[in-house]
Every structure is written in C-alpha cells, then in structure tokens.
Coordinates of N, CA, C and O in Angstrom, one line a residue:
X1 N -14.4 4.2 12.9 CA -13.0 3.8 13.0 C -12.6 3.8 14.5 O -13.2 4.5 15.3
X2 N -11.5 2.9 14.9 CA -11.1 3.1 16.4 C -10.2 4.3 16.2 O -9.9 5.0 15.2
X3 N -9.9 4.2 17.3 CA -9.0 5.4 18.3 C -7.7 5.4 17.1 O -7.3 6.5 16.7
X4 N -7.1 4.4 16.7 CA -5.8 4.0 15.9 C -6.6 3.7 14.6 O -7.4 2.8 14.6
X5 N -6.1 4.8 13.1 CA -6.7 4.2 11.7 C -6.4 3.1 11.5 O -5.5 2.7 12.3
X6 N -6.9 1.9 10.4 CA -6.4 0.6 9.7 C -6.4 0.5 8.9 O -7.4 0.1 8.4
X7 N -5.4 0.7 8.1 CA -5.7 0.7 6.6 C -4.8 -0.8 5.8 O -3.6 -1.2 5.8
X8 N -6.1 -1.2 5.1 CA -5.2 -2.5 4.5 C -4.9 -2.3 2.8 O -5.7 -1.6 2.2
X9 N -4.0 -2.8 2.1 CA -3.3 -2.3 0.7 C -3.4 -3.5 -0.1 O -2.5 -4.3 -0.3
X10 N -4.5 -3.7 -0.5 CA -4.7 -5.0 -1.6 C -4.6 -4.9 -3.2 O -5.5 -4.3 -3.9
X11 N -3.3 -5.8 -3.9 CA -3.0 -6.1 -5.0 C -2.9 -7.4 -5.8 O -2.5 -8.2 -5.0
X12 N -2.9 -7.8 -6.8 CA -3.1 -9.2 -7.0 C -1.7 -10.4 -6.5 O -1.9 -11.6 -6.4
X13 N -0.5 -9.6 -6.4 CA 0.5 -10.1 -6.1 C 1.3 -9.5 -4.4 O 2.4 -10.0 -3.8
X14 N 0.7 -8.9 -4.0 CA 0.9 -8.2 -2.9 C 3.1 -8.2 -2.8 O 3.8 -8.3 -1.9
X15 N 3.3 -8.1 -4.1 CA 4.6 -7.7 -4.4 C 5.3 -6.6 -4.8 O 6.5 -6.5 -4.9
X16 N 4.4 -5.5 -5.2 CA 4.9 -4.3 -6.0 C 3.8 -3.0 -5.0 O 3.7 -2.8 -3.8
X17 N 3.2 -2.5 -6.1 CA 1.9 -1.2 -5.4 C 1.3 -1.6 -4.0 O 0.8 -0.8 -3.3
X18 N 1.3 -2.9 -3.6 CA 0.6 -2.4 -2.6 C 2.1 -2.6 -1.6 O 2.1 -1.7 -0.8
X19 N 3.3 -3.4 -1.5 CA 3.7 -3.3 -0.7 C 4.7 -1.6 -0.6 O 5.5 -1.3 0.3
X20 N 4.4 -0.9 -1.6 CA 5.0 0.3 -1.5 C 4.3 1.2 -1.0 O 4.8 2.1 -0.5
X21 N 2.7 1.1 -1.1 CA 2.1 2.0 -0.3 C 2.0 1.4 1.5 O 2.0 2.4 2.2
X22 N 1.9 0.6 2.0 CA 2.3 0.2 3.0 C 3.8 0.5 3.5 O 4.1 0.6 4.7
X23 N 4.8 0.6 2.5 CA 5.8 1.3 2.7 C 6.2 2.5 3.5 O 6.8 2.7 4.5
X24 N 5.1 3.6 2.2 CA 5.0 4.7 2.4 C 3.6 5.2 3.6 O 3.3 6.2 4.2
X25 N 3.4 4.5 3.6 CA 2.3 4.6 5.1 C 2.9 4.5 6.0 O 3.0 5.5 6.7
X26 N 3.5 3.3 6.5 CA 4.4 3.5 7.7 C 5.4 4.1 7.6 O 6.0 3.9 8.7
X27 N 6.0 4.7 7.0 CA 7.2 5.9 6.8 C 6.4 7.2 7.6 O 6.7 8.0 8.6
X28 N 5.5 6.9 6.6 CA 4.8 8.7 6.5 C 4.5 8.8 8.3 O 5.0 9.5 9.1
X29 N 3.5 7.8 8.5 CA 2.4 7.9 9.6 C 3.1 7.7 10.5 O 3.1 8.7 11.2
X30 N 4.0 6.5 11.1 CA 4.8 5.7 11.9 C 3.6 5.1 12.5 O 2.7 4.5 11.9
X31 N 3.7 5.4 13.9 CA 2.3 4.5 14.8 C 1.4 4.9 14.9 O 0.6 4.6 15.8
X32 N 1.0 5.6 13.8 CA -0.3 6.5 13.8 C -1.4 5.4 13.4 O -2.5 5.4 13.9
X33 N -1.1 4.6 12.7 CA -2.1 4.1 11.5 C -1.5 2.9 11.9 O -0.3 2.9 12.3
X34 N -2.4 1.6 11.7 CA -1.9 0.5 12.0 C -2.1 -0.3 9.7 O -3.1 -0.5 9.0
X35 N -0.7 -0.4 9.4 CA -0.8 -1.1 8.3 C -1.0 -2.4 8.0 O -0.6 -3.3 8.8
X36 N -1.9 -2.8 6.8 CA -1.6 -4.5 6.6 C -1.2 -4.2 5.0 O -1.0 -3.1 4.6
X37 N -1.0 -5.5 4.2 CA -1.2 -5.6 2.9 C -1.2 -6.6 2.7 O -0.7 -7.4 3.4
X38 N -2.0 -7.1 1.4 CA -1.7 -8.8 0.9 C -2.3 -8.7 -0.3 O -2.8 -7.6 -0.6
X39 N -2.3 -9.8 -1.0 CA -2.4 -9.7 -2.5 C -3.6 -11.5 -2.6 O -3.5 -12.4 -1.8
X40 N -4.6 -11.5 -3.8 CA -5.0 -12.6 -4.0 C -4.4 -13.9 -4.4 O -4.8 -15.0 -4.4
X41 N -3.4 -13.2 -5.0 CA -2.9 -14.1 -5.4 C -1.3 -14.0 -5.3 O -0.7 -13.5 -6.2
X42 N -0.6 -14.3 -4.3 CA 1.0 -13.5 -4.0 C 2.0 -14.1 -4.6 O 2.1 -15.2 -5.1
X43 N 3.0 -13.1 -4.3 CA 4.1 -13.9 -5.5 C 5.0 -14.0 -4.1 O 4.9 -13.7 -2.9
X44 N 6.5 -15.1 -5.2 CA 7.4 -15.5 -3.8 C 7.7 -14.6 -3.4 O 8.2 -14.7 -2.2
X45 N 7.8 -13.3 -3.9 CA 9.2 -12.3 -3.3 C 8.7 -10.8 -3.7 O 8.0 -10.7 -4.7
X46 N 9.1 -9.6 -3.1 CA 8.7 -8.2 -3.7 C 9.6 -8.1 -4.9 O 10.7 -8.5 -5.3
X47 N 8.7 -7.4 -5.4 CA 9.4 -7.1 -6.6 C 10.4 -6.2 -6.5 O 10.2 -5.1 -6.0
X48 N 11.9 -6.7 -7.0 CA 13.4 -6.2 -6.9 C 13.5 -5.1 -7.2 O 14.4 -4.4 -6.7
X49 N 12.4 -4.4 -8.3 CA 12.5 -3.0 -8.9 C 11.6 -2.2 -7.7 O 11.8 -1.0 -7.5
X50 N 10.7 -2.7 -7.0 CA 9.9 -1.8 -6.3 C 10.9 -1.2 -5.1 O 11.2 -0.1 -4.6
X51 N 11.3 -2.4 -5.0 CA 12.3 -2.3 -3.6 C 13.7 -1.4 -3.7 O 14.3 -0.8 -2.8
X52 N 13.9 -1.4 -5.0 CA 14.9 -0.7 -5.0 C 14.4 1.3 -5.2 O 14.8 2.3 -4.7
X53 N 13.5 1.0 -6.1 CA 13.0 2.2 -6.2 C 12.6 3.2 -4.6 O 12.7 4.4 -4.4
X54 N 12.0 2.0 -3.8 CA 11.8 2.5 -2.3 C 13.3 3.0 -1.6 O 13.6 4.1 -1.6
X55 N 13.8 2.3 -1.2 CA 15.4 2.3 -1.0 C 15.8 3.5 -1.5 O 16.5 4.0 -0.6
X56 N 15.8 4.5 -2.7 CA 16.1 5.9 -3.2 C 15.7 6.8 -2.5 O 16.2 7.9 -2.3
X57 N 14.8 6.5 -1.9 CA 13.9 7.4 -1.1 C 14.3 7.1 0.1 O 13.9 8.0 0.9
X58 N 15.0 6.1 0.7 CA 15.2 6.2 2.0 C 14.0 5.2 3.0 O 13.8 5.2 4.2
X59 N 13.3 4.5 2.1 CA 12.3 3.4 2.5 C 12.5 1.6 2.3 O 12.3 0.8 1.3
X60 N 12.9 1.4 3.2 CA 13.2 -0.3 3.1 C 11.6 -1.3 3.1 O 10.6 -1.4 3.9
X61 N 11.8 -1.8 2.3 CA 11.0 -2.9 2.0 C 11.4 -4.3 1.8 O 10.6 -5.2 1.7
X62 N 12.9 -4.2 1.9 CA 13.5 -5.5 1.0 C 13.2 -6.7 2.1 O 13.4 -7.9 1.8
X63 N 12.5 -6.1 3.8 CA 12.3 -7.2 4.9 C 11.2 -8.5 4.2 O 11.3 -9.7 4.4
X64 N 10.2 -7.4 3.5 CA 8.8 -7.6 3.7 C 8.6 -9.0 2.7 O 9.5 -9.5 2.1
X65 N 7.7 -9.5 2.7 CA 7.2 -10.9 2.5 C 5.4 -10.8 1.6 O 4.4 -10.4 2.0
X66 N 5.6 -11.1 0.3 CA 4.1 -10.7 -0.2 C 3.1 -12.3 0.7 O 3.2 -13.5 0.7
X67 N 2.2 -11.3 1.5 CA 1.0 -12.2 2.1 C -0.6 -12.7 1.2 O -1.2 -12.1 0.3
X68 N -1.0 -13.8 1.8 CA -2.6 -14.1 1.1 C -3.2 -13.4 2.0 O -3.2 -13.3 3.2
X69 N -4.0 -12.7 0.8 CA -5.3 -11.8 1.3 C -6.0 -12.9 2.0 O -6.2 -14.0 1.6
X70 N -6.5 -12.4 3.4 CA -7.9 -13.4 4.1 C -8.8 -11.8 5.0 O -8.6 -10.7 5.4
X71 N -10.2 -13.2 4.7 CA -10.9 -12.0 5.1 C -10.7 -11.5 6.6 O -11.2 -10.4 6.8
X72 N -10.0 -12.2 7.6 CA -9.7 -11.6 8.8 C -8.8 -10.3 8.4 O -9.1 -9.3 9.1
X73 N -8.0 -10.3 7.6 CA -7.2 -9.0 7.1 C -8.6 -7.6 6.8 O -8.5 -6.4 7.1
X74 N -9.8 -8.3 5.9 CA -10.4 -7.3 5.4 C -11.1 -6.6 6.7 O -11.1 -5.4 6.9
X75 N -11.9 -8.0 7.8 CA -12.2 -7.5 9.0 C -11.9 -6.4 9.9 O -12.5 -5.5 10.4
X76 N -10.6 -6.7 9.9 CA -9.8 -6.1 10.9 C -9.4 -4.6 10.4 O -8.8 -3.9 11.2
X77 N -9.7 -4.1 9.4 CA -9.6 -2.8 8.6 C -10.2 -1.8 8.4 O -11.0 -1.9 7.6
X78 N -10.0 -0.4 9.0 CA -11.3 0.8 8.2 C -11.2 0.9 6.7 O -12.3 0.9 6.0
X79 N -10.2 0.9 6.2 CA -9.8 1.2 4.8 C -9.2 0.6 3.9 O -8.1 1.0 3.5
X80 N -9.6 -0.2 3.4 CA -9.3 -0.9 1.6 C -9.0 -0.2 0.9 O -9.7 0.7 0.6
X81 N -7.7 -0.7 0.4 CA -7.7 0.3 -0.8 C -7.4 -0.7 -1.5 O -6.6 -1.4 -0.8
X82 N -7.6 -1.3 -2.9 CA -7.2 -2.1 -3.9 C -6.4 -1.4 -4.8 O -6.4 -0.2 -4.8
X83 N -5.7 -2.1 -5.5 CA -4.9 -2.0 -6.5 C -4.9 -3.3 -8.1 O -4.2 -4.2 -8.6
X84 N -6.5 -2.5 -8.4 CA -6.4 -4.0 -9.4 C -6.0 -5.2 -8.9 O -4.9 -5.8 -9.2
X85 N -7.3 -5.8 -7.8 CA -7.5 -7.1 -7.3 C -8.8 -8.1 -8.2 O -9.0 -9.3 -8.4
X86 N -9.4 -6.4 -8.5 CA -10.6 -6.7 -9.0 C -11.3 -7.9 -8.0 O -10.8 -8.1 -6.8
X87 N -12.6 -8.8 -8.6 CA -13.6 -9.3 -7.7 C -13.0 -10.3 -6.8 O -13.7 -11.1 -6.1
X88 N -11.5 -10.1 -6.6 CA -11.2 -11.1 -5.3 C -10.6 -10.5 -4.2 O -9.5 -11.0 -3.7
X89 N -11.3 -9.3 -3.8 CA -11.4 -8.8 -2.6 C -12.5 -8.8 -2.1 O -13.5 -8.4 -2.6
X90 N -12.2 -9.1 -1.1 CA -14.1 -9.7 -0.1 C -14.2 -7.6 -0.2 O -13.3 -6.7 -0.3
X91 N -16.1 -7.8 0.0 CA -16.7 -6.9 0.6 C -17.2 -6.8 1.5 O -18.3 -7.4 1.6
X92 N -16.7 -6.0 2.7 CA -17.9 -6.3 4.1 C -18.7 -5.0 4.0 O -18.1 -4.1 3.4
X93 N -19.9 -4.8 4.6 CA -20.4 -3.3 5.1 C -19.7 -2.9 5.9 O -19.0 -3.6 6.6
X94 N -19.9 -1.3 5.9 CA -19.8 -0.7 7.4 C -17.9 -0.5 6.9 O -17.3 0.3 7.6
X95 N -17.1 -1.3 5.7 CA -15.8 -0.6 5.4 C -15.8 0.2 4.2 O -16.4 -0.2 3.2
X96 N -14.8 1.5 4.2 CA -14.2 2.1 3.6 C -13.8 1.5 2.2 O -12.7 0.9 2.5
X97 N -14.0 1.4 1.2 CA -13.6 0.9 0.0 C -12.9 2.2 -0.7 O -13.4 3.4 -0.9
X98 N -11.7 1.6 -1.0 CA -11.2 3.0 -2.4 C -10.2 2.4 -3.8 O -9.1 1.8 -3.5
X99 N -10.4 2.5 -4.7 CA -9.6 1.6 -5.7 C -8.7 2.7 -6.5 O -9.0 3.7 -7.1
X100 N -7.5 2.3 -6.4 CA -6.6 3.3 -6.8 C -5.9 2.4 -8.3 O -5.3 1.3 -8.4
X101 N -6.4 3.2 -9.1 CA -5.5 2.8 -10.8 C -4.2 3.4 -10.7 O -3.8 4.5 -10.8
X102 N -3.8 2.4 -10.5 CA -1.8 2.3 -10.8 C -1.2 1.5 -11.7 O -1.6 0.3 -11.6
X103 N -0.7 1.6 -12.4 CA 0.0 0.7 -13.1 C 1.0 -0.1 -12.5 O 1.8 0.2 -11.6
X104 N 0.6 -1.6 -13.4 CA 1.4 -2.6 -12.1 C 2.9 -2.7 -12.6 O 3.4 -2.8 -13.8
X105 N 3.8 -2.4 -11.1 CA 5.3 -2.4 -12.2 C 5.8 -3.7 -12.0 O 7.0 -3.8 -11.6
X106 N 4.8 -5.1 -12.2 CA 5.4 -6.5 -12.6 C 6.4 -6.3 -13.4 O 6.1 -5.4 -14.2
X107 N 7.3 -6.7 -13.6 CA 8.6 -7.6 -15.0 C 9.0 -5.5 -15.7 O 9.4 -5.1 -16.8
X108 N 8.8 -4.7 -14.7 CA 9.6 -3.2 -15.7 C 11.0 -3.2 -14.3 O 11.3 -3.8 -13.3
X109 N 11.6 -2.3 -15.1 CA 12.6 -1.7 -14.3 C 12.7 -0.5 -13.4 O 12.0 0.5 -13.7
X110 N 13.2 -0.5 -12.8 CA 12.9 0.6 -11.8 C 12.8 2.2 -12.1 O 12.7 3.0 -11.2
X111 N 12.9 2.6 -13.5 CA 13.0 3.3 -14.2 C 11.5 3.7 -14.4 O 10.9 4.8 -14.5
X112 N 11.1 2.5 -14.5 CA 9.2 2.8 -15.2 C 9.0 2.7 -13.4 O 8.4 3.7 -13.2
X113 N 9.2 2.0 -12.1 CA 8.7 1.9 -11.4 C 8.8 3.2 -10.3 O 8.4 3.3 -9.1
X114 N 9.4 4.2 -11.2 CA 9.5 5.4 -9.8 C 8.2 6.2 -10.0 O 7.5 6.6 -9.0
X115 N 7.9 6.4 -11.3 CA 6.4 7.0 -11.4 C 5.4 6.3 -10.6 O 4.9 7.1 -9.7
X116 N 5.1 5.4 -10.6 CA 4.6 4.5 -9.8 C 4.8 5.0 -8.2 O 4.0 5.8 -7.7
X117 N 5.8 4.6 -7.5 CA 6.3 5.4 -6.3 C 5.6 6.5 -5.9 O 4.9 6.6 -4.9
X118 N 6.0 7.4 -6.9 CA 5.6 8.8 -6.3 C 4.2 9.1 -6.4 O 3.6 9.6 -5.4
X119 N 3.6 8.5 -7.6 CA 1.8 8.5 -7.0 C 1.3 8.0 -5.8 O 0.4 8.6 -5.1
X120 N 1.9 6.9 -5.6 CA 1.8 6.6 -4.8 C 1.9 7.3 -3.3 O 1.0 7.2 -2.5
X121 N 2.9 7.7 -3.2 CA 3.4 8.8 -2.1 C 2.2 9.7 -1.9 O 1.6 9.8 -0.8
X122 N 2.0 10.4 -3.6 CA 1.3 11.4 -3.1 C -0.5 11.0 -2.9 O -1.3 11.9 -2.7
X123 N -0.8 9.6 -3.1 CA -2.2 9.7 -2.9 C -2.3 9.2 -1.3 O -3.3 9.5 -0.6
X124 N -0.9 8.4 -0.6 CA -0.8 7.8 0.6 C -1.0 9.7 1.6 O -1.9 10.0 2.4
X125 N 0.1 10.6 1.2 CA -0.8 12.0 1.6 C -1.5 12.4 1.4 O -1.3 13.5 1.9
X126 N -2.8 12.5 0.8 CA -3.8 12.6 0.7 C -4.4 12.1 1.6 O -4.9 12.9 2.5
X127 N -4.6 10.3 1.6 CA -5.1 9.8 2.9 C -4.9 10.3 4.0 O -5.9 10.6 4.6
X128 N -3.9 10.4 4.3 CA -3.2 10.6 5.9 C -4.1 11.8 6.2 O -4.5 11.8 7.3
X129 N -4.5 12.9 5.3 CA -4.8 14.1 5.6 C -6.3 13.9 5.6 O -6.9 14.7 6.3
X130 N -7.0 12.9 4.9 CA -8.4 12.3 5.4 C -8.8 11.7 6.2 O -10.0 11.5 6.5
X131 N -7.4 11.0 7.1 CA -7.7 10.3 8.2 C -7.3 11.3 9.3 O -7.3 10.8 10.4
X132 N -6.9 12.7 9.2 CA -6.7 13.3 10.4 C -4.9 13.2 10.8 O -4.2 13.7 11.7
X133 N -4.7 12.1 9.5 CA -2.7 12.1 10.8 C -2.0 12.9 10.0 O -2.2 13.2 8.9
X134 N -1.2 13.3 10.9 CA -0.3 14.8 10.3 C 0.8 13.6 9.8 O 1.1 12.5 10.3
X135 N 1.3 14.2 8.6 CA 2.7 13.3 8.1 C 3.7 14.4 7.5 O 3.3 15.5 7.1
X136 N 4.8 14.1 7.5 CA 6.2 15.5 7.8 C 6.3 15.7 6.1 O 6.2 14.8 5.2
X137 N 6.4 17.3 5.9 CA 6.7 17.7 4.3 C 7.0 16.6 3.6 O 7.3 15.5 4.0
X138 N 6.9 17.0 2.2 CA 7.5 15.5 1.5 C 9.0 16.9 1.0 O 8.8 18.1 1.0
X139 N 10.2 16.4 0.7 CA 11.3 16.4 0.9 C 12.3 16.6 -0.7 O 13.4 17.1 -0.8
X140 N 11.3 16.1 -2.0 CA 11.7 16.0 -3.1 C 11.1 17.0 -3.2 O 11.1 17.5 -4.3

C-alpha cells in the first residue's frame, strides 16, 4: 500500500451501502485514507432513506452522486470491499479483496435502514484499525 490507504466501496447501485460506508470512512478517517465508491450498475440518486439515516448521526451524504464502477477506480485501490456486486467487479492481483453481506436498503425506510448504518460503522472500525488509522470513540 502507499504512504496514504485507498480504499474503494463497490455496490450494484452505488446508492445505499456503499455510499454510507464511504460516508463513514471519511467521517471516521478524514485525510487519513483516501475514499472512492461506485456501483455496476448506478442509480440516479442516493437513496433518501440512507441519507437520511446518515444525517442522525451527524454524516451528510445528501452531496454525493452514485458513480460507474471502472477499472481505473479498482487500479487506483488497496482495498475493495464489495457489497453484493457479485461477478461485475473486475479482479486485479496484488489487491485486497473483502466482501461484506449487508442487506441492501433499496425501496425500505429508514427504519430498516439504521441497522444497516451501524454495521456498517462498526465493520468501517474494524478496518481503520487494520489499516493502522486511529478513528475517535464511537459516541452512541
């Protein structure tokens, strides 16, 4: 890995789980870690429930934009993590692969989507603490 981690957040819509763990990565990490995310197949807009669910916590996402996965995204990366992209995430050697089962909170309400959130959170601490970056108490 370089000097600065890279971690990229791939989901099929790059609208919901992955844009909340990119969320919660640049919250947690700030300039520690350089974030990407994108999805194979992306939707027009993040999902209103993810976004709001982030927003409780004091995390805005409502900026963000779901991107197409390309393999310059996968290049440029130590760490993949998918989110049920299944076989349309390229594989290169020499990266970090990790696949995280989340349930996708497409079409629920933010009710079903905080569970989701907080796994989230807590597997994004986990990372941080395998990549070496210190990230501040969690607060809940």
């Amino acid at each position: 890995m370089s000097e600065k981690p890279s971690v990229l957040f791939v989901c099929v819509h790059n609208a919901g789980r992955s844009q909340m763990a990119a969320g919660w990565l640049t919250h947690l990490a700030g300039d520690a870690v350089e974030v990407r995310s994108a999805g194979s197949l992306p939707a027009d807009q993040v999902n209103p429930a993810a976004v709001e669910a982030m927003a409780e916590v004091g995390i805005d996402i409502s900026a963000q934009q779901p991107k197409v996965l390309t393999t310059e995204a996968v290049e440029a990366s130590d760490v993949v993590i998918t989110m049920g992209c299944g076989d349309a995430c390229p594989i290169f050697p020499g990266k970090r692969y990790l696949d995280w089962a989340l349930e996708d909170p497409a079409g629920q309400g933010v009710d079903a989507v905080r569970p989701i959130r907080d796994d989230i959170e807590f597997r994004i601490r986990g990372l941080l603490a395998e990549l070496g970056v210190p990230a501040p108490a969690a607060t809940r």
